[in-house]
Amino acid sequence: MRFATGCKLVSFATVAGMLLLPGCARHKTGTAAYAGESNAAAKVIAQRKLTPADVVGALKTFEPPGRRDKYLMFASGGQGGQVLVWGFPSMRLLQEIPVFTPDSMAGWGYGGVGDQVLREGYIPASKMGPRQRIRWGDAHHPALSETHGVYDGKWLFINDKADGRVAVVDLRDFACKQIVKNPIFYNDHGSTFITPNTRYVIETSQYSAPLGGAYAPLRGYKQDYRGEMTFWRFDRKTGRIDSKRSFAVEFPPYWQDLAVSGKLASRGWAFCNSFNVAMYHGNDMNGAPSFEAGATRRDTDYLHIIHLAQAIKVFKTGSFKRINGFPVIPLKTAIADHILFFTPETKSPHGCDVAPDGRYIIVNGKLDPHVSVYSFKNIQAAIAAGPTTWRHDAYGVPILPMRKTIKARIEVGLGPLHTQFDNKGFAYTTLFIDSAIAKWSLGGAYEKMHPDVKPWSLIQKLPVNYNPGHLAVIGGDTEHPTGQYLVALNKWSIDRFDCVGPLYPEDMQVIDISGPKMRLLSDTPLCVGETHYAQIIAYSKIHAWRVYPKVGWNPLTQSVDPNAPMPGNERIVRHGNKVEIFMTAVRSHYTPEIVKVNQGDQITWHVTNIERTPNATHGFAVSGYNINLTLNPGETETFHIHADHAGVFSFYCTKFCSALHLEMTGYLVVKPRATH
Ligand code: K7E
Ligand code: CUA
């Protein structure tokens, strides 16, 4: 039951003919040709048993050969630990940006720059144990950088839920430049969310634990376990997170979930859901309930309301402690200095989203069929009403009365998770259990955008396939959403694709939201990770390099590397057992092609791809030494080999770059010790 059209295919040929004659008034001379084609098209439609809805879906999303997409979708790759870049709305996968996980296609993590970035993200050695070499990530929420509350196309941030890390991707070369490990927490989830000018990248912990990675027994949960929110200061000049200007705010040991930055009316504030306010900490093997029962005992959890502007002030006055050297505003200070407030939310909420004008915070409880709309103005009034009107939690955090902070509750269906917004005053919420998208109307200033629709009311529910998590509208997180299309990121695909074994792909469904009713347009399977979240930006805002600006470019410093091998100065330099190789690559040879070393030598090897032609990427792989680089035109990479294994190892280009690509090879000859 995909489309309840029940149409007759014979009469449908006419419809198809009309559909396939776009703008024939403008193309008068082409009308005859079109008519012939439309007959052919009608035949295909009949043969393939396509419905009118199928044809509209195809026409709206198909890009003819050679035509490009108007939008790019940046999607997290979940357990794949990467970022996927899709042409939108055609849903053609254009790029995979490796971040937390080595990727052999991109040559990330096999000797070159990827190794350096991945190393930054390792858990450092401490008194709790040795360095942990983390080689994967659980990428959840990509965030495009913003200027004045609108995507500016310069950077992308992404978090790793598993190990509490945040990464920076530079959108000039679509490559990861930095991974920061949270110094006080092992995991995160409310991340990455950015403030409207990208000053701060928000990272919030999820499963409470002792701060700083310390040990404390579970029976000390209430005293010793904590949550936190980290504000990473982003420096546009360096394109890096500046740990020295970053800080965290300590939270009670509730499990914080999705976080979001305020915008326009609520700039300078941040919001965050929580669950397990019951502070349940289990003991199932001794007969205690599981977490799913224990953590959801209470009827309400707390929406965390954080006065970020105030927290920055407090941080600057130095009122913080240091944990592992990182500044943390203690919970007591956060309470005393009016940084942290709570208001109840129905239990076990998940999504936390701010409307484009910043006036409403939308919270969805997985176990409550309503979306709850909190008014920022009401929250301010409840804060201004003062301590006599507040209750306090066990730690003394003020609780603003829910009946004062809430503006509307709209029944949308089962399992509401995440919400996005369009440019017409509507909101869209995924219904995980119902397997549907709910479209509902915003009130307040949005009413004049849809005068004939009742504010705060459900408009339509569109079934999707199946169990949607997040959804994304073009520009849907910004102060000025574009609307037009949304994509539902469905966790299960069940019966939508040919069976390829018991591991199923996800299903990403593109939906047209330009008209009064939502319309399903297409299905796209995704099998290289689980996209939790995505953001969609106009391609015109992206200014990516076609080749690196100059030959000898170091993608980490984004400047010419002083050690870069250049044409004419290729060489092999030896100092004792240290060997430094300066090599260039161009279609279709490396210089030098023969590299002779002795067993036990320490090799520092630089390679420059000296090409200036777009697309002329070379690979560089060395057998036996786990080396695999991707060198884009102009790029220089450096790697190290400890030549502890004697033998003859070929190195070769892994990208089929030219007719003589197979000849783009050479030998690394490692002479055994005995024969030196
Ligand atoms: Cu709902 Cu990590 Cu945003 Cu997955 S989260 S769906
Ligand atoms: Cu260079 Cu193949």
XYZ file of C-alpha atoms and ligand atoms in Angstrom:
684
model
C 0.000 0.000 0.000
C 2.518 2.647 -1.018
C 0.267 5.067 -2.842
C -3.463 4.846 -2.493
C -4.059 6.116 -5.979
C -5.707 3.056 -7.528
C -5.216 4.733 -10.876
C -5.788 3.084 -14.240
C -2.539 2.985 -16.138
C -4.158 3.417 -19.563
C -5.716 6.789 -18.802
C -2.587 7.674 -16.909
C -0.605 7.914 -20.145
C -2.241 11.301 -20.735
C -1.210 12.502 -17.288
C 2.299 11.355 -17.987
C 2.288 13.144 -21.327
C 1.330 16.362 -19.586
C 3.937 15.834 -16.908
C 6.579 15.291 -19.504
C 5.779 18.393 -21.530
C 7.128 21.032 -19.191
C 7.305 24.556 -20.577
C 6.326 23.567 -24.102
C 5.162 27.125 -24.630
C 8.756 28.202 -24.157
C 10.124 25.402 -26.310
C 7.722 25.641 -29.251
C 10.186 24.117 -31.684
C 10.736 21.172 -29.392
C 7.086 20.260 -28.979
C 7.079 17.576 -31.658
C 10.191 15.984 -30.202
C 8.636 16.140 -26.743
C 5.452 14.523 -28.021
C 7.450 11.595 -29.394
C 9.401 11.315 -26.154
C 6.266 11.542 -24.070
C 4.829 8.556 -25.941
C 7.996 6.662 -25.141
C 7.741 7.865 -21.560
C 4.109 6.788 -21.334
C 5.169 3.342 -22.517
C 7.835 3.078 -19.821
C 5.367 4.252 -17.217
C 2.896 1.583 -18.286
C 5.532 -1.155 -18.513
C 6.971 -0.335 -15.117
C 3.485 0.096 -13.601
C 4.322 3.525 -12.181
C 1.660 5.576 -10.458
C 1.291 9.353 -10.912
C 2.829 9.782 -7.456
C 5.831 7.690 -8.560
C 6.295 9.872 -11.611
C 6.081 13.099 -9.627
C 8.573 11.688 -7.135
C 10.964 10.812 -9.943
C 10.583 14.154 -11.713
C 11.135 16.125 -8.517
C 14.271 14.292 -7.434
C 15.919 13.005 -10.611
C 18.912 14.935 -11.918
C 19.446 14.221 -15.606
C 22.932 13.084 -16.672
C 25.404 15.897 -16.175
C 23.101 18.063 -14.081
C 23.999 18.881 -10.513
C 22.125 19.149 -7.274
C 21.202 22.523 -5.848
C 21.725 21.392 -2.265
C 24.170 19.352 -0.250
C 23.143 17.251 2.700
C 25.764 16.635 5.383
C 24.806 13.488 7.242
C 26.474 11.730 10.126
C 27.596 8.170 9.498
C 26.786 6.812 12.963
C 28.929 3.805 13.839
C 30.839 4.366 10.595
C 32.393 7.360 12.359
C 32.343 9.545 9.257
C 30.354 12.276 7.525
C 28.483 11.557 4.299
C 27.801 14.296 1.772
C 24.755 13.770 -0.419
C 23.569 15.648 -3.458
C 20.073 16.740 -2.514
C 17.272 16.107 -3.346
C 18.577 13.526 -5.842
C 20.221 11.593 -2.976
C 23.403 10.797 -4.810
C 26.298 10.116 -2.456
C 29.024 12.591 -3.423
C 31.576 12.343 -0.672
C 32.539 10.446 2.422
C 34.591 12.493 4.856
C 36.460 10.186 7.210
C 36.627 11.565 10.742
C 36.873 9.211 13.725
C 37.460 5.996 11.794
C 40.312 5.105 9.424
C 39.168 4.976 5.816
C 41.275 3.299 3.191
C 39.525 4.934 0.226
C 40.455 8.371 1.532
C 43.839 7.177 2.793
C 42.829 8.304 6.295
C 44.664 6.668 9.144
C 47.294 4.691 7.211
C 50.352 6.831 7.665
C 49.498 10.386 6.583
C 47.610 13.356 7.934
C 44.698 11.178 9.091
C 47.021 9.494 11.610
C 47.959 12.849 13.093
C 44.328 13.901 13.474
C 43.208 10.520 14.823
C 46.032 10.624 17.403
C 44.755 13.926 18.788
C 41.511 12.140 19.580
C 43.083 9.330 21.622
C 42.335 9.157 25.320
C 45.554 10.379 26.903
C 47.492 8.394 29.448
C 46.527 9.305 33.001
C 46.786 7.903 36.479
C 43.754 5.771 35.551
C 45.675 3.941 32.835
C 47.682 4.049 29.603
C 46.746 5.940 26.439
C 43.784 4.411 24.628
C 44.083 4.418 20.864
C 40.475 4.943 19.838
C 40.062 4.024 16.175
C 36.336 4.394 15.619
C 33.521 6.777 16.451
C 29.759 6.965 16.749
C 29.015 10.128 14.807
C 25.620 11.607 15.691
C 25.026 15.289 15.042
C 26.690 17.287 12.287
C 26.503 21.066 12.685
C 27.340 23.490 9.899
C 29.012 26.693 11.022
C 26.759 29.734 11.106
C 27.083 33.476 10.722
C 24.172 35.482 12.119
C 22.185 32.316 12.639
C 22.454 31.065 9.054
C 24.741 28.347 7.652
C 27.837 30.003 6.189
C 29.327 26.936 4.475
C 32.753 27.254 6.120
C 33.070 24.412 8.657
C 31.251 21.384 9.884
C 31.382 19.943 13.388
C 30.539 16.412 14.423
C 30.526 14.525 17.711
C 31.509 11.015 18.731
C 28.991 9.720 21.226
C 31.089 6.697 22.209
C 34.173 8.522 23.447
C 33.090 12.101 24.018
C 34.888 13.803 21.161
C 34.216 16.661 18.763
C 35.741 17.069 15.316
C 36.187 20.013 12.965
C 35.860 19.617 9.197
C 37.089 22.398 6.895
C 34.703 22.807 3.964
C 37.386 24.219 1.672
C 38.775 20.727 1.170
C 36.058 18.690 2.919
C 38.586 17.164 5.287
C 38.776 16.738 9.034
C 41.350 18.977 10.709
C 40.942 18.419 14.415
C 39.514 15.997 16.938
C 39.274 17.158 20.539
C 38.812 14.650 23.304
C 36.615 15.904 26.109
C 38.982 16.040 29.080
C 36.324 15.434 31.720
C 33.951 12.913 30.176
C 34.032 9.645 28.247
C 30.784 9.905 26.254
C 28.524 12.615 24.898
C 25.272 13.044 23.017
C 23.926 16.616 23.098
C 26.532 17.556 20.538
C 27.456 19.188 18.256
C 25.261 22.239 18.422
C 26.651 25.670 17.798
C 25.825 29.197 18.856
C 24.515 31.484 16.078
C 27.964 32.899 15.200
C 29.869 29.674 15.809
C 31.639 31.089 18.877
C 30.877 27.955 20.845
C 30.394 24.336 19.922
C 28.245 22.620 22.538
C 29.055 19.118 23.755
C 26.939 17.565 26.504
C 27.645 14.352 28.366
C 25.110 11.558 28.320
C 25.532 8.724 30.829
C 26.589 10.239 34.155
C 29.950 9.257 35.558
C 32.566 10.750 37.859
C 33.993 13.829 36.118
C 37.498 13.574 34.743
C 37.338 9.848 34.148
C 37.898 8.997 37.810
C 36.710 5.874 39.592
C 33.821 5.893 42.060
C 31.634 2.951 43.007
C 28.015 2.949 41.808
C 26.726 3.088 45.378
C 28.170 6.612 45.520
C 26.186 7.588 42.407
C 24.380 10.604 43.853
C 27.464 12.220 45.416
C 30.174 11.265 42.956
C 28.564 10.967 39.532
C 27.802 14.011 37.423
C 26.806 15.262 34.003
C 28.204 18.326 32.276
C 27.959 20.626 29.293
C 31.147 21.697 27.541
C 31.399 24.940 25.591
C 34.213 24.570 23.081
C 35.432 27.957 21.876
C 35.866 27.927 18.120
C 38.468 30.220 16.559
C 37.590 31.214 13.018
C 41.110 32.533 12.353
C 42.817 29.223 13.019
C 39.832 27.082 12.065
C 40.345 25.153 15.284
C 38.675 24.641 18.618
C 40.701 26.516 21.227
C 40.730 24.335 24.356
C 42.345 27.134 26.362
C 39.285 29.336 25.976
C 36.783 26.516 26.498
C 35.022 25.475 29.678
C 32.327 23.215 31.081
C 29.387 23.549 33.477
C 28.742 20.754 35.957
C 25.255 19.193 36.018
C 23.532 16.778 38.409
C 23.850 13.091 37.510
C 20.799 12.969 35.298
C 21.366 11.575 31.857
C 21.501 14.622 29.621
C 20.265 14.069 26.097
C 19.848 16.449 23.209
C 21.074 19.972 23.587
C 20.507 23.001 21.408
C 21.619 26.598 21.285
C 19.151 29.461 21.545
C 18.703 31.716 18.537
C 17.331 35.245 17.933
C 15.021 35.816 20.962
C 16.871 33.181 22.984
C 20.439 33.966 21.931
C 22.854 33.577 24.811
C 20.978 30.577 26.190
C 21.166 26.853 25.651
C 18.695 24.047 26.349
C 19.098 20.394 27.029
C 16.848 17.458 27.759
C 17.491 14.886 30.398
C 16.221 11.458 31.315
C 16.773 9.261 34.334
C 16.204 12.142 36.709
C 15.314 9.185 38.968
C 19.124 8.669 39.107
C 18.496 4.975 38.803
C 21.779 3.091 38.698
C 20.708 -0.495 38.366
C 21.797 -3.800 39.831
C 19.913 -6.223 37.594
C 21.918 -9.298 38.555
C 20.673 -8.817 42.102
C 17.064 -8.651 41.025
C 16.751 -4.887 40.584
C 14.873 -3.654 37.476
C 16.718 -2.950 34.246
C 17.562 0.600 33.233
C 14.618 0.799 30.843
C 12.269 0.307 33.809
C 14.273 2.055 36.527
C 15.321 5.109 34.558
C 11.752 5.876 33.475
C 10.160 5.611 36.934
C 9.339 9.269 37.368
C 6.588 11.017 35.429
C 8.812 13.946 34.601
C 12.417 14.683 33.781
C 13.997 18.127 33.563
C 14.560 20.440 30.660
C 17.892 22.104 31.455
C 17.910 25.847 30.778
C 21.436 27.242 30.646
C 22.256 30.927 30.644
C 25.318 30.702 28.439
C 26.063 34.440 28.420
C 26.115 34.328 32.232
C 28.306 31.209 32.236
C 30.836 32.965 29.978
C 30.953 35.889 32.446
C 31.513 33.545 35.380
C 34.194 31.671 33.448
C 35.983 34.937 32.705
C 36.005 35.943 36.387
C 37.794 32.684 37.124
C 35.077 31.104 39.293
C 35.805 27.554 38.231
C 37.705 24.500 39.349
C 40.023 22.550 37.093
C 39.523 18.882 36.334
C 42.383 17.349 34.339
C 43.407 20.954 33.789
C 40.073 21.860 32.158
C 37.934 24.689 33.635
C 34.631 23.465 35.084
C 32.051 25.758 36.672
C 30.908 23.758 39.716
C 27.233 22.932 40.094
C 27.031 25.109 43.231
C 28.349 28.118 41.320
C 26.019 27.377 38.389
C 23.095 27.540 40.845
C 24.291 30.546 42.872
C 25.172 32.568 39.769
C 21.901 31.751 37.969
C 23.446 29.769 35.143
C 21.282 26.661 35.470
C 17.495 26.258 35.777
C 15.171 23.332 35.279
C 11.590 22.996 34.226
C 9.776 19.638 34.178
C 9.202 17.790 30.920
C 7.220 14.614 30.403
C 9.391 11.615 31.055
C 12.139 10.250 28.858
C 12.186 13.057 26.299
C 14.485 12.963 23.308
C 14.347 15.825 20.807
C 15.016 19.400 21.874
C 14.677 21.975 19.115
C 14.345 25.743 18.979
C 11.931 27.438 16.553
C 13.531 29.750 13.956
C 12.622 32.925 15.873
C 14.079 31.504 19.075
C 10.841 32.013 20.998
C 9.849 28.357 21.432
C 11.676 25.288 22.610
C 10.094 22.079 21.345
C 10.535 19.000 23.482
C 9.308 15.557 22.502
C 8.839 12.774 25.003
C 9.270 9.324 23.484
C 6.624 8.019 25.858
C 4.180 10.897 25.461
C 2.109 11.379 22.270
C 2.434 15.171 22.579
C 5.021 17.655 21.537
C 5.558 20.170 24.329
C 6.179 23.765 23.356
C 7.975 25.869 25.967
C 7.897 29.615 25.615
C 11.192 31.401 26.118
C 9.285 34.484 27.279
C 7.440 32.401 29.874
C 10.712 30.873 31.021
C 12.125 34.372 31.507
C 9.038 35.410 33.443
C 9.288 32.315 35.642
C 12.935 33.125 36.375
C 12.045 36.747 37.127
C 9.274 35.622 39.498
C 12.073 34.667 41.863
C 13.035 31.901 44.301
C 9.751 31.914 46.225
C 7.966 30.581 43.142
C 10.576 27.896 42.405
C 11.024 24.409 43.741
C 14.494 22.908 43.924
C 15.923 19.523 43.034
C 18.080 17.480 45.432
C 21.137 19.523 44.406
C 19.434 22.898 44.818
C 18.854 23.630 41.129
C 15.778 25.892 40.721
C 12.791 24.185 39.077
C 10.518 26.577 37.225
C 6.872 25.447 37.364
C 5.897 23.649 34.150
C 2.447 25.250 34.003
C 4.231 28.618 33.786
C 6.869 27.712 31.198
C 4.811 25.664 28.803
C 2.960 27.319 25.967
C 1.216 24.498 24.124
C 0.966 20.743 23.943
C -0.044 19.201 20.643
C -1.051 15.586 20.305
C 0.809 14.299 17.262
C 1.075 10.526 17.713
C 3.256 7.831 19.183
C 6.950 8.221 19.841
C 7.645 11.829 18.815
C 11.414 12.341 18.573
C 12.817 15.272 16.625
C 11.422 18.477 15.135
C 12.398 20.686 12.204
C 10.888 23.874 10.821
C 10.061 25.340 7.417
C 9.692 28.881 6.093
C 5.890 28.889 6.320
C 5.364 28.625 10.064
C 5.086 24.839 10.258
C 6.966 22.271 12.258
C 7.640 18.631 11.402
C 8.131 15.979 14.048
C 9.223 12.380 13.534
C 6.997 9.753 15.153
C 9.224 6.781 15.847
C 6.538 4.346 16.959
C 3.852 5.477 14.520
C 6.387 5.440 11.640
C 5.175 8.804 10.425
C 6.019 12.482 10.112
C 3.625 14.891 11.826
C 3.211 18.344 10.349
C 1.868 20.879 12.825
C 1.392 24.625 12.965
C 3.368 27.042 15.076
C 1.552 29.859 16.840
C 2.616 33.298 18.041
C 4.236 35.442 15.373
C 3.992 32.506 12.955
C 0.192 32.765 12.813
C 0.259 35.488 10.208
C 2.205 33.135 7.923
C -0.756 30.730 7.845
C -3.868 32.776 8.755
C -6.303 30.054 7.673
C -4.771 27.389 9.930
C -5.381 26.935 13.632
C -2.146 27.603 15.558
C -0.534 24.817 17.582
C -2.498 22.135 15.790
C -1.778 18.914 13.939
C -2.104 19.371 10.167
C -1.119 16.038 8.633
C 0.555 12.750 9.354
C 2.498 11.089 6.542
C 3.519 7.440 6.941
C 7.231 6.714 6.418
C 9.120 3.425 6.238
C 9.951 2.868 9.101
C 10.712 4.257 12.566
C 12.172 7.659 11.749
C 14.819 9.099 14.071
C 15.835 12.586 13.033
C 14.594 14.478 10.027
C 16.138 17.390 8.167
C 14.585 20.312 6.313
C 16.720 22.520 4.054
C 18.105 25.142 6.453
C 15.875 23.618 9.118
C 18.061 24.496 12.117
C 18.719 28.076 11.178
C 16.986 31.343 11.944
C 15.801 31.356 8.321
C 14.794 27.882 7.134
C 14.331 27.311 3.406
C 11.682 24.590 3.557
C 10.798 22.879 0.263
C 11.986 19.345 1.079
C 12.576 17.249 4.124
C 14.307 13.959 4.520
C 13.161 11.366 7.049
C 16.063 9.332 8.423
C 14.369 6.013 9.032
C 16.046 3.440 11.238
C 14.393 0.362 9.764
C 13.745 -0.435 6.112
C 12.105 -3.893 6.582
C 10.545 -4.590 3.160
C 11.684 -1.617 1.075
C 14.722 -3.099 -0.667
C 15.978 -6.430 -1.987
C 17.134 -8.593 0.875
C 20.922 -8.646 1.119
C 21.248 -10.639 4.309
C 20.210 -9.999 7.883
C 21.893 -6.585 8.245
C 19.417 -4.115 6.768
C 20.129 -0.686 5.359
C 18.447 2.403 6.731
C 15.921 4.150 4.517
C 16.193 7.862 3.872
C 12.977 9.202 2.398
C 12.741 12.538 0.668
C 9.432 14.315 1.198
C 8.096 17.329 -0.646
C 6.863 19.941 1.845
C 6.395 22.809 -0.613
C 2.628 22.338 -0.883
C -0.112 22.242 1.744
C 0.287 18.447 2.081
C 3.502 16.485 2.522
C 4.254 14.059 -0.323
C 6.668 11.154 -0.311
C 9.091 11.328 -3.250
C 11.852 8.753 -2.929
C 13.619 6.047 -0.928
C 17.400 5.815 -0.592
C 19.072 2.961 1.253
C 22.101 3.684 3.400
C 24.440 0.856 4.333
C 27.704 2.495 5.353
C 26.570 3.777 8.738
C 23.532 4.968 10.618
C 22.767 8.563 9.883
C 21.462 10.093 13.070
C 21.184 13.585 11.860
C 21.773 15.725 8.798
C 21.814 19.345 7.726
C 21.051 20.608 4.246
C 22.622 23.727 2.736
C 22.441 25.406 -0.674
C 25.448 24.386 -2.757
C 25.942 28.050 -3.722
C 27.118 28.700 -0.147
C 29.923 26.170 -0.389
C 33.242 27.337 -1.782
C 35.292 24.181 -2.028
C 38.691 24.033 -3.724
C 38.881 22.088 -6.951
C 42.612 21.580 -6.374
C 44.776 22.698 -3.438
C 45.739 26.373 -3.919
C 49.476 25.722 -4.300
C 51.811 22.809 -4.905
C 53.215 21.468 -1.641
C 50.039 22.118 0.325
C 49.819 20.718 3.817
C 46.121 20.060 4.444
C 46.587 20.293 8.202
C 48.101 23.783 8.248
C 46.261 24.809 5.055
C 49.468 26.375 3.782
C 52.540 25.342 1.789
C 54.631 22.887 3.792
C 58.259 24.066 4.132
C 59.321 20.408 3.823
C 57.271 19.757 0.714
C 59.179 18.015 -2.081
C 59.028 20.151 -5.220
C 59.739 19.249 -8.835
C 63.527 19.297 -9.346
C 64.483 18.897 -5.697
C 63.459 15.280 -5.181
C 66.110 13.517 -3.099
C 66.989 10.934 -0.507
C 68.941 12.257 2.473
C 70.640 10.038 5.043
C 71.889 10.937 8.558
C 73.077 7.784 10.301
C 70.073 5.473 10.367
C 67.650 8.308 9.639
C 66.522 8.548 6.036
C 64.405 11.374 4.666
C 62.742 10.969 1.291
C 61.455 13.864 -0.785
C 59.256 12.433 -3.512
C 56.932 13.890 -6.128
C 54.049 12.237 -7.914
C 52.652 13.150 -11.318
C 51.001 11.163 -14.095
C 52.442 8.536 -14.307
C 55.534 8.281 -12.116
C 57.016 8.900 -8.739
C 60.448 10.505 -8.364
C 62.466 8.713 -6.995
C 61.176 5.318 -8.020
C 63.831 3.249 -6.296
C 64.354 3.768 -2.575
C 67.081 1.716 -0.893
C 67.370 1.599 2.861
C 68.828 -0.663 5.519
C 66.848 -2.792 7.910
C 66.261 -0.799 11.085
C 66.339 2.624 9.372
C 63.873 5.281 10.441
C 62.309 6.742 7.322
C 60.546 10.081 7.086
C 58.848 10.137 3.749
C 57.311 13.192 2.082
C 55.267 12.961 -1.114
C 53.848 15.856 -3.116
C 51.280 15.419 -5.835
C 52.466 18.185 -8.160
C 49.424 18.045 -10.451
C 47.352 21.185 -11.086
C 44.617 19.378 -12.989
C 41.331 18.915 -11.105
C 40.576 15.265 -10.426
C 44.225 14.161 -10.929
C 44.447 12.468 -7.535
C 47.163 9.890 -6.928
C 47.324 7.217 -4.315
C 50.452 6.045 -2.551
C 50.548 2.611 -0.989
C 53.519 0.692 0.368
C 53.170 -3.076 0.637
C 54.070 -4.669 3.944
C 54.088 -1.428 5.934
C 50.397 -0.526 6.170
C 50.874 2.751 4.304
C 48.050 4.104 2.165
C 47.658 7.767 1.235
C 45.362 9.729 -1.022
C 47.131 12.723 -2.530
C 44.948 15.321 -4.160
C 46.421 17.773 -6.691
C 48.918 19.995 -4.873
C 48.833 18.004 -1.627
C 51.874 17.023 0.406
C 51.776 14.281 2.998
C 54.422 12.995 5.374
C 54.595 9.605 7.043
C 57.090 7.523 8.952
C 58.275 3.981 8.466
C 60.464 2.048 10.826
C 62.039 -0.274 8.258
C 62.229 -3.203 10.641
C 61.230 -5.738 8.011
C 63.744 -6.543 5.289
C 62.685 -7.403 1.781
C 61.539 -5.843 -1.442
C 58.311 -3.908 -1.179
C 56.573 -2.314 -4.088
C 54.884 1.011 -3.703
C 52.272 2.022 -6.214
C 49.481 4.414 -7.082
C 46.083 3.140 -5.928
C 44.003 5.502 -8.076
C 43.535 4.645 -11.725
C 44.840 8.022 -12.780
C 46.004 7.554 -16.351
C 46.615 5.111 -19.162
C 50.019 4.296 -17.638
C 48.703 4.135 -14.103
C 49.981 0.566 -13.677
C 53.503 1.836 -14.331
C 53.136 4.401 -11.538
C 55.105 2.280 -9.124
C 58.502 1.791 -7.512
C 60.513 -0.337 -5.100
C 61.346 0.108 -1.464
C 64.352 -2.163 -1.023
C 65.153 -2.905 2.615
C 68.552 -4.590 2.883
C 68.766 -7.122 5.723
C 71.048 -6.244 8.650
C 73.514 -9.086 8.003
C 74.385 -7.796 4.519
C 74.871 -4.095 5.405
Cu 17.726 10.837 18.028
Cu 21.791 10.739 18.606
Cu 19.956 12.840 17.790
Cu 19.879 9.184 16.895
S 19.777 10.874 18.199
S 17.910 9.366 16.156
Cu 48.664 7.894 -10.155
Cu 47.499 5.939 -10.741
